[in-house]
Amino acid sequence: MKSSVYFFLILFYVPFFSQEKVDIFFDFNKANPNSNSIQVLNEWIKQNPTAEVYKMEGYCDTVDSKMYNLKLAERRIHTVETILKLNKIKILEKLERIPFGEEFDFLLNQDENRKVSIFYQITSINSFSEKVKNAKVGEFLKLKGLNFYNMSDVILPDSRPILEELLQIMKDNPTLKIEIQGHICCKEIEVEDISIKRAKTVYNYLLSNGISESRISYKGFASTRPIYPLPEKNEEERVANRRVEILILEK
């Protein structure tokens, strides 16, 4: 498998036994993940080395017979499980492997039906400050949960703790220098410079709370650096593409 171009560290605290899910997609009649999902899986493995997988569900589209699709779903589960094991991800002994033929609430977009859902739990607390400490110059930190009103640079109220946490990290690490990078989804051409404005919102927050402008800068990349290629296939891909990241410049 190819290594992804960027290494993302997610800004969040993972509570004990936090239960999560990630979906891996396949092309028509294939048992190996498609190229986009290989990239997603590589990044997920890097971000979740302590994950414990307890259930995997395999799905197909509604083409072909029920029995054929059931067998294909089983093969997809087996493929993903093999990849996880090769990358030292823990698979619980009582792993549930649940293949679906055509007995599920399928979506109209067949691309979204061809998938394996990985259900996992995180059993340790990974503090963001520890990740900053271990991060290298040139690495990216994705601010998960930093959300804005639609087509706006105004941050949603429930995202304030993300900014407050980032501010404290900057105060606790006086030699840390970062570049704030804004990204959007969906559009090839950005008319209103939303990605720049959102990055500047984070910049202004840090600046107004005592962080020197010599330690922070910002850029907007519109949709020129998507995690998933445009146009996105579903809302999950659109959410992943519209993001704010921190690039570590100096420590």
mmCIF file of C-alpha atoms in Angstrom:
data_model
loop_
_atom_site.group_PDB
_atom_site.id
_atom_site.type_symbol
_atom_site.label_atom_id
_atom_site.label_comp_id
_atom_site.label_asym_id
_atom_site.label_seq_id
_atom_site.Cartn_x
_atom_site.Cartn_y
_atom_site.Cartn_z
ATOM 1 C CA MET A 1 0.000 0.000 0.000
ATOM 2 C CA LYS A 2 1.166 3.539 -0.723
ATOM 3 C CA SER A 3 2.008 5.811 2.168
ATOM 4 C CA SER A 4 -0.184 8.901 2.219
ATOM 5 C CA VAL A 5 1.406 12.231 1.320
ATOM 6 C CA TYR A 6 0.363 13.960 4.502
ATOM 7 C CA PHE A 7 0.491 12.632 8.037
ATOM 8 C CA PHE A 8 -2.473 13.964 10.001
ATOM 9 C CA LEU A 9 -2.704 14.144 13.782
ATOM 10 C CA ILE A 10 -6.205 14.775 15.096
ATOM 11 C CA LEU A 11 -6.818 17.352 17.786
ATOM 12 C CA PHE A 12 -9.012 15.687 20.367
ATOM 13 C CA TYR A 13 -9.072 13.709 23.602
ATOM 14 C CA VAL A 14 -10.111 10.087 23.243
ATOM 15 C CA PRO A 15 -12.061 8.860 26.244
ATOM 16 C CA PHE A 16 -11.575 5.391 27.663
ATOM 17 C CA PHE A 17 -13.256 2.815 25.432
ATOM 18 C CA SER A 18 -14.419 5.412 22.936
ATOM 19 C CA GLN A 19 -16.267 3.516 20.200
ATOM 20 C CA GLU A 20 -15.879 4.675 16.604
ATOM 21 C CA LYS A 21 -16.497 3.571 13.015
ATOM 22 C CA VAL A 22 -14.706 4.048 9.707
ATOM 23 C CA ASP A 23 -16.017 3.023 6.268
ATOM 24 C CA ILE A 24 -13.799 1.600 3.520
ATOM 25 C CA PHE A 25 -15.197 1.624 -0.029
ATOM 26 C CA PHE A 26 -14.766 -0.695 -3.036
ATOM 27 C CA ASP A 27 -15.202 -0.491 -6.778
ATOM 28 C CA PHE A 28 -17.809 -2.590 -8.534
ATOM 29 C CA ASN A 29 -17.289 -6.340 -8.122
ATOM 30 C CA LYS A 30 -13.907 -5.874 -6.395
ATOM 31 C CA ALA A 31 -12.723 -7.401 -3.127
ATOM 32 C CA ASN A 32 -9.862 -4.920 -2.628
ATOM 33 C CA PRO A 33 -10.485 -1.333 -1.432
ATOM 34 C CA ASN A 34 -10.388 1.353 -4.098
ATOM 35 C CA SER A 35 -7.429 3.741 -4.299
ATOM 36 C CA ASN A 36 -9.148 6.516 -2.343
ATOM 37 C CA SER A 37 -10.019 4.205 0.502
ATOM 38 C CA ILE A 38 -6.498 2.780 0.588
ATOM 39 C CA GLN A 39 -5.336 6.318 1.352
ATOM 40 C CA VAL A 40 -8.033 6.732 4.006
ATOM 41 C CA LEU A 41 -7.130 3.387 5.569
ATOM 42 C CA ASN A 42 -3.415 4.265 5.641
ATOM 43 C CA GLU A 43 -4.169 7.513 7.460
ATOM 44 C CA TRP A 44 -6.583 5.824 9.854
ATOM 45 C CA ILE A 45 -3.936 3.241 10.764
ATOM 46 C CA LYS A 46 -1.413 6.012 11.475
ATOM 47 C CA GLN A 47 -3.898 7.963 13.566
ATOM 48 C CA ASN A 48 -5.210 4.983 15.558
ATOM 49 C CA PRO A 49 -2.319 2.639 16.435
ATOM 50 C CA THR A 50 -4.042 1.632 19.703
ATOM 51 C CA ALA A 51 -7.400 0.834 18.096
ATOM 52 C CA GLU A 52 -9.074 -2.481 18.868
ATOM 53 C CA VAL A 53 -11.422 -3.749 16.157
ATOM 54 C CA TYR A 54 -14.439 -5.606 17.502
ATOM 55 C CA LYS A 55 -16.803 -5.760 14.522
ATOM 56 C CA MET A 56 -16.654 -5.604 10.717
ATOM 57 C CA GLU A 57 -19.658 -5.395 8.406
ATOM 58 C CA GLY A 58 -19.342 -6.095 4.687
ATOM 59 C CA TYR A 59 -21.725 -4.711 2.069
ATOM 60 C CA CYS A 60 -22.302 -4.927 -1.677
ATOM 61 C CA ASP A 61 -24.484 -3.166 -4.203
ATOM 62 C CA THR A 62 -27.768 -4.678 -5.387
ATOM 63 C CA VAL A 63 -26.361 -6.010 -8.656
ATOM 64 C CA ASP A 64 -26.016 -9.809 -8.992
ATOM 65 C CA SER A 65 -27.562 -12.546 -6.864
ATOM 66 C CA LYS A 66 -27.985 -12.502 -3.105
ATOM 67 C CA MET A 67 -25.593 -15.442 -2.652
ATOM 68 C CA TYR A 68 -22.917 -13.913 -4.895
ATOM 69 C CA ASN A 69 -23.081 -10.628 -3.015
ATOM 70 C CA LEU A 70 -22.916 -12.426 0.312
ATOM 71 C CA LYS A 71 -19.692 -14.178 -0.740
ATOM 72 C CA LEU A 72 -18.245 -10.930 -2.074
ATOM 73 C CA ALA A 73 -19.047 -9.171 1.205
ATOM 74 C CA GLU A 74 -17.212 -11.942 3.066
ATOM 75 C CA ARG A 75 -14.165 -11.527 0.809
ATOM 76 C CA ARG A 76 -14.153 -7.777 1.397
ATOM 77 C CA ILE A 77 -14.184 -8.282 5.147
ATOM 78 C CA HIS A 78 -11.332 -10.786 4.856
ATOM 79 C CA THR A 79 -9.263 -8.363 2.743
ATOM 80 C CA VAL A 80 -9.650 -5.465 5.177
ATOM 81 C CA GLU A 81 -8.967 -7.709 8.165
ATOM 82 C CA THR A 82 -5.751 -8.922 6.517
ATOM 83 C CA ILE A 83 -4.589 -5.347 5.876
ATOM 84 C CA LEU A 84 -5.251 -4.395 9.502
ATOM 85 C CA LYS A 85 -3.341 -7.399 10.830
ATOM 86 C CA LEU A 86 -0.371 -6.689 8.555
ATOM 87 C CA ASN A 87 -0.276 -3.179 10.020
ATOM 88 C CA LYS A 88 -0.360 -4.439 13.615
ATOM 89 C CA ILE A 89 -3.900 -3.245 14.385
ATOM 90 C CA LYS A 90 -5.381 -5.355 17.158
ATOM 91 C CA ILE A 91 -8.292 -7.577 16.120
ATOM 92 C CA LEU A 92 -10.267 -8.825 19.112
ATOM 93 C CA GLU A 93 -10.644 -12.596 19.408
ATOM 94 C CA LYS A 94 -14.434 -12.258 19.479
ATOM 95 C CA LEU A 95 -14.481 -10.184 16.303
ATOM 96 C CA GLU A 96 -17.948 -10.088 14.720
ATOM 97 C CA ARG A 97 -17.770 -10.576 10.952
ATOM 98 C CA ILE A 98 -21.158 -9.716 9.456
ATOM 99 C CA PRO A 99 -21.542 -9.933 5.657
ATOM 100 C CA PHE A 100 -24.693 -8.586 4.039
ATOM 101 C CA GLY A 101 -25.925 -9.805 0.678
ATOM 102 C CA GLU A 102 -28.925 -7.674 -0.150
ATOM 103 C CA GLU A 103 -30.622 -7.699 3.256
ATOM 104 C CA PHE A 104 -29.892 -4.149 4.395
ATOM 105 C CA ASP A 105 -31.234 -0.642 3.841
ATOM 106 C CA PHE A 106 -29.255 0.090 0.696
ATOM 107 C CA LEU A 107 -28.641 3.619 -0.583
ATOM 108 C CA LEU A 108 -29.619 4.872 -4.030
ATOM 109 C CA ASN A 109 -25.979 5.694 -4.761
ATOM 110 C CA GLN A 110 -24.530 2.231 -5.350
ATOM 111 C CA ASP A 111 -20.977 3.478 -4.713
ATOM 112 C CA GLU A 112 -21.915 4.043 -1.055
ATOM 113 C CA ASN A 113 -23.234 0.479 -0.692
ATOM 114 C CA ARG A 114 -19.951 -1.188 -1.660
ATOM 115 C CA LYS A 115 -18.078 -0.949 1.631
ATOM 116 C CA VAL A 116 -16.733 -2.507 4.796
ATOM 117 C CA SER A 117 -17.554 -0.767 8.071
ATOM 118 C CA ILE A 118 -14.853 -1.133 10.723
ATOM 119 C CA PHE A 119 -16.075 -0.748 14.291
ATOM 120 C CA TYR A 120 -13.327 -0.103 16.810
ATOM 121 C CA GLN A 121 -12.580 1.183 20.285
ATOM 122 C CA ILE A 122 -9.755 3.263 21.693
ATOM 123 C CA THR A 123 -8.654 2.110 25.124
ATOM 124 C CA SER A 124 -6.117 4.767 26.034
ATOM 125 C CA ILE A 125 -6.201 8.529 26.474
ATOM 126 C CA ASN A 126 -4.128 10.327 23.846
ATOM 127 C CA SER A 127 -3.640 13.941 24.924
ATOM 128 C CA PHE A 128 -3.112 16.528 22.243
ATOM 129 C CA SER A 129 -0.182 18.019 24.151
ATOM 130 C CA GLU A 130 1.620 14.665 23.922
ATOM 131 C CA LYS A 131 1.011 14.545 20.185
ATOM 132 C CA VAL A 132 2.434 18.042 19.808
ATOM 133 C CA LYS A 133 5.438 16.979 21.836
ATOM 134 C CA ASN A 134 6.015 13.957 19.588
ATOM 135 C CA ALA A 135 5.226 15.707 16.305
ATOM 136 C CA LYS A 136 7.999 16.662 13.907
ATOM 137 C CA VAL A 137 8.502 19.864 11.965
ATOM 138 C CA GLY A 138 6.545 19.580 8.720
ATOM 139 C CA GLU A 139 3.734 17.458 10.145
ATOM 140 C CA PHE A 140 0.075 18.492 9.981
ATOM 141 C CA LEU A 141 -2.400 18.560 12.857
ATOM 142 C CA LYS A 142 -6.023 18.386 11.826
ATOM 143 C CA LEU A 143 -8.387 20.319 14.076
ATOM 144 C CA LYS A 144 -11.230 17.845 14.267
ATOM 145 C CA GLY A 145 -14.453 19.383 15.514
ATOM 146 C CA LEU A 146 -13.615 22.932 14.439
ATOM 147 C CA ASN A 147 -16.818 23.767 12.562
ATOM 148 C CA PHE A 148 -18.169 26.944 10.977
ATOM 149 C CA TYR A 149 -21.563 28.213 9.918
ATOM 150 C CA ASN A 150 -22.308 27.382 6.283
ATOM 151 C CA MET A 151 -20.339 29.538 3.831
ATOM 152 C CA SER A 152 -19.086 31.638 6.749
ATOM 153 C CA ASP A 153 -15.932 32.241 8.768
ATOM 154 C CA VAL A 154 -17.928 32.379 12.020
ATOM 155 C CA ILE A 155 -17.135 29.433 14.295
ATOM 156 C CA LEU A 156 -19.990 27.427 15.783
ATOM 157 C CA PRO A 157 -20.287 27.872 19.573
ATOM 158 C CA ASP A 158 -19.607 24.200 20.317
ATOM 159 C CA SER A 159 -16.245 24.499 18.545
ATOM 160 C CA ARG A 160 -14.881 27.063 20.989
ATOM 161 C CA PRO A 161 -13.157 24.432 23.174
ATOM 162 C CA ILE A 162 -11.002 23.465 20.176
ATOM 163 C CA LEU A 163 -9.673 27.018 19.927
ATOM 164 C CA GLU A 164 -9.169 27.257 23.680
ATOM 165 C CA GLU A 165 -7.181 24.033 23.684
ATOM 166 C CA LEU A 166 -5.001 25.195 20.798
ATOM 167 C CA LEU A 167 -4.377 28.506 22.603
ATOM 168 C CA GLN A 168 -3.242 26.688 25.745
ATOM 169 C CA ILE A 169 -0.893 24.515 23.704
ATOM 170 C CA MET A 170 0.671 27.631 22.168
ATOM 171 C CA LYS A 171 1.118 29.164 25.622
ATOM 172 C CA ASP A 172 2.639 25.979 27.036
ATOM 173 C CA ASN A 173 5.077 25.680 24.126
ATOM 174 C CA PRO A 174 6.587 29.165 23.657
ATOM 175 C CA THR A 175 8.948 28.080 20.866
ATOM 176 C CA LEU A 176 6.194 26.467 18.790
ATOM 177 C CA LYS A 177 5.496 28.159 15.450
ATOM 178 C CA ILE A 178 2.595 27.111 13.233
ATOM 179 C CA GLU A 179 0.862 27.854 9.952
ATOM 180 C CA ILE A 180 -2.940 27.672 9.972
ATOM 181 C CA GLN A 181 -4.325 26.217 6.752
ATOM 182 C CA GLY A 182 -7.937 26.395 5.603
ATOM 183 C CA HIS A 183 -9.582 23.990 3.136
ATOM 184 C CA ILE A 184 -13.073 23.694 1.673
ATOM 185 C CA CYS A 185 -14.979 20.969 -0.113
ATOM 186 C CA CYS A 186 -17.063 20.627 -3.211
ATOM 187 C CA LYS A 187 -16.037 23.580 -5.403
ATOM 188 C CA GLU A 188 -13.160 23.684 -7.862
ATOM 189 C CA ILE A 189 -13.109 27.506 -7.722
ATOM 190 C CA GLU A 190 -13.506 29.421 -4.457
ATOM 191 C CA VAL A 191 -15.351 32.678 -5.038
ATOM 192 C CA GLU A 192 -15.572 34.093 -1.518
ATOM 193 C CA ASP A 193 -12.156 33.075 -0.110
ATOM 194 C CA ILE A 194 -13.858 31.103 2.669
ATOM 195 C CA SER A 195 -10.806 28.909 3.274
ATOM 196 C CA ILE A 196 -8.598 31.981 3.818
ATOM 197 C CA LYS A 197 -11.172 33.675 6.061
ATOM 198 C CA ARG A 198 -11.583 30.578 8.236
ATOM 199 C CA ALA A 199 -7.832 30.182 8.671
ATOM 200 C CA LYS A 200 -7.624 33.897 9.532
ATOM 201 C CA THR A 201 -10.372 33.468 12.162
ATOM 202 C CA VAL A 202 -8.161 31.000 14.018
ATOM 203 C CA TYR A 203 -5.158 33.278 13.503
ATOM 204 C CA ASN A 204 -7.008 36.307 14.908
ATOM 205 C CA TYR A 205 -8.202 34.336 17.920
ATOM 206 C CA LEU A 206 -4.654 33.328 18.840
ATOM 207 C CA LEU A 207 -3.345 36.842 18.138
ATOM 208 C CA SER A 208 -6.024 38.509 20.274
ATOM 209 C CA ASN A 209 -5.191 36.171 23.149
ATOM 210 C CA GLY A 210 -1.523 37.039 23.371
ATOM 211 C CA ILE A 211 0.193 34.781 20.829
ATOM 212 C CA SER A 212 2.849 36.732 18.923
ATOM 213 C CA GLU A 213 2.327 37.189 15.191
ATOM 214 C CA SER A 214 5.910 35.974 14.726
ATOM 215 C CA ARG A 215 4.740 32.506 15.778
ATOM 216 C CA ILE A 216 1.623 32.169 13.636
ATOM 217 C CA SER A 217 0.640 32.601 9.986
ATOM 218 C CA TYR A 218 -2.270 31.494 7.831
ATOM 219 C CA LYS A 219 -3.125 30.386 4.309
ATOM 220 C CA GLY A 220 -6.213 29.241 2.426
ATOM 221 C CA PHE A 221 -6.011 26.468 -0.152
ATOM 222 C CA ALA A 222 -9.665 26.381 -1.241
ATOM 223 C CA SER A 223 -10.223 22.827 -2.561
ATOM 224 C CA THR A 224 -6.785 22.380 -4.150
ATOM 225 C CA ARG A 225 -5.625 19.879 -1.517
ATOM 226 C CA PRO A 226 -8.566 17.546 -0.930
ATOM 227 C CA ILE A 227 -8.207 14.326 1.024
ATOM 228 C CA TYR A 228 -10.817 12.870 -1.344
ATOM 229 C CA PRO A 229 -10.909 13.839 -5.054
ATOM 230 C CA LEU A 230 -13.609 16.194 -6.298
ATOM 231 C CA PRO A 231 -16.469 15.790 -6.695
ATOM 232 C CA GLU A 232 -16.915 13.954 -3.426
ATOM 233 C CA LYS A 233 -19.084 10.849 -3.462
ATOM 234 C CA ASN A 234 -20.872 11.402 -0.133
ATOM 235 C CA GLU A 235 -21.177 13.664 2.908
ATOM 236 C CA GLU A 236 -18.419 11.796 4.762
ATOM 237 C CA GLU A 237 -15.953 12.775 2.035
ATOM 238 C CA ARG A 238 -17.207 16.372 1.971
ATOM 239 C CA VAL A 239 -16.760 16.682 5.753
ATOM 240 C CA ALA A 240 -13.217 15.321 5.498
ATOM 241 C CA ASN A 241 -12.304 17.798 2.763
ATOM 242 C CA ARG A 242 -13.576 20.941 4.539
ATOM 243 C CA ARG A 243 -11.153 21.329 7.395
ATOM 244 C CA VAL A 244 -8.612 23.509 9.174
ATOM 245 C CA GLU A 245 -5.128 22.101 9.727
ATOM 246 C CA ILE A 246 -2.052 23.230 11.585
ATOM 247 C CA LEU A 247 1.373 22.853 9.976
ATOM 248 C CA ILE A 248 4.248 22.746 12.479
ATOM 249 C CA LEU A 249 6.970 25.151 11.340
ATOM 250 C CA GLU A 250 9.283 25.236 14.371
ATOM 251 C CA LYS A 251 9.384 23.700 17.833
#
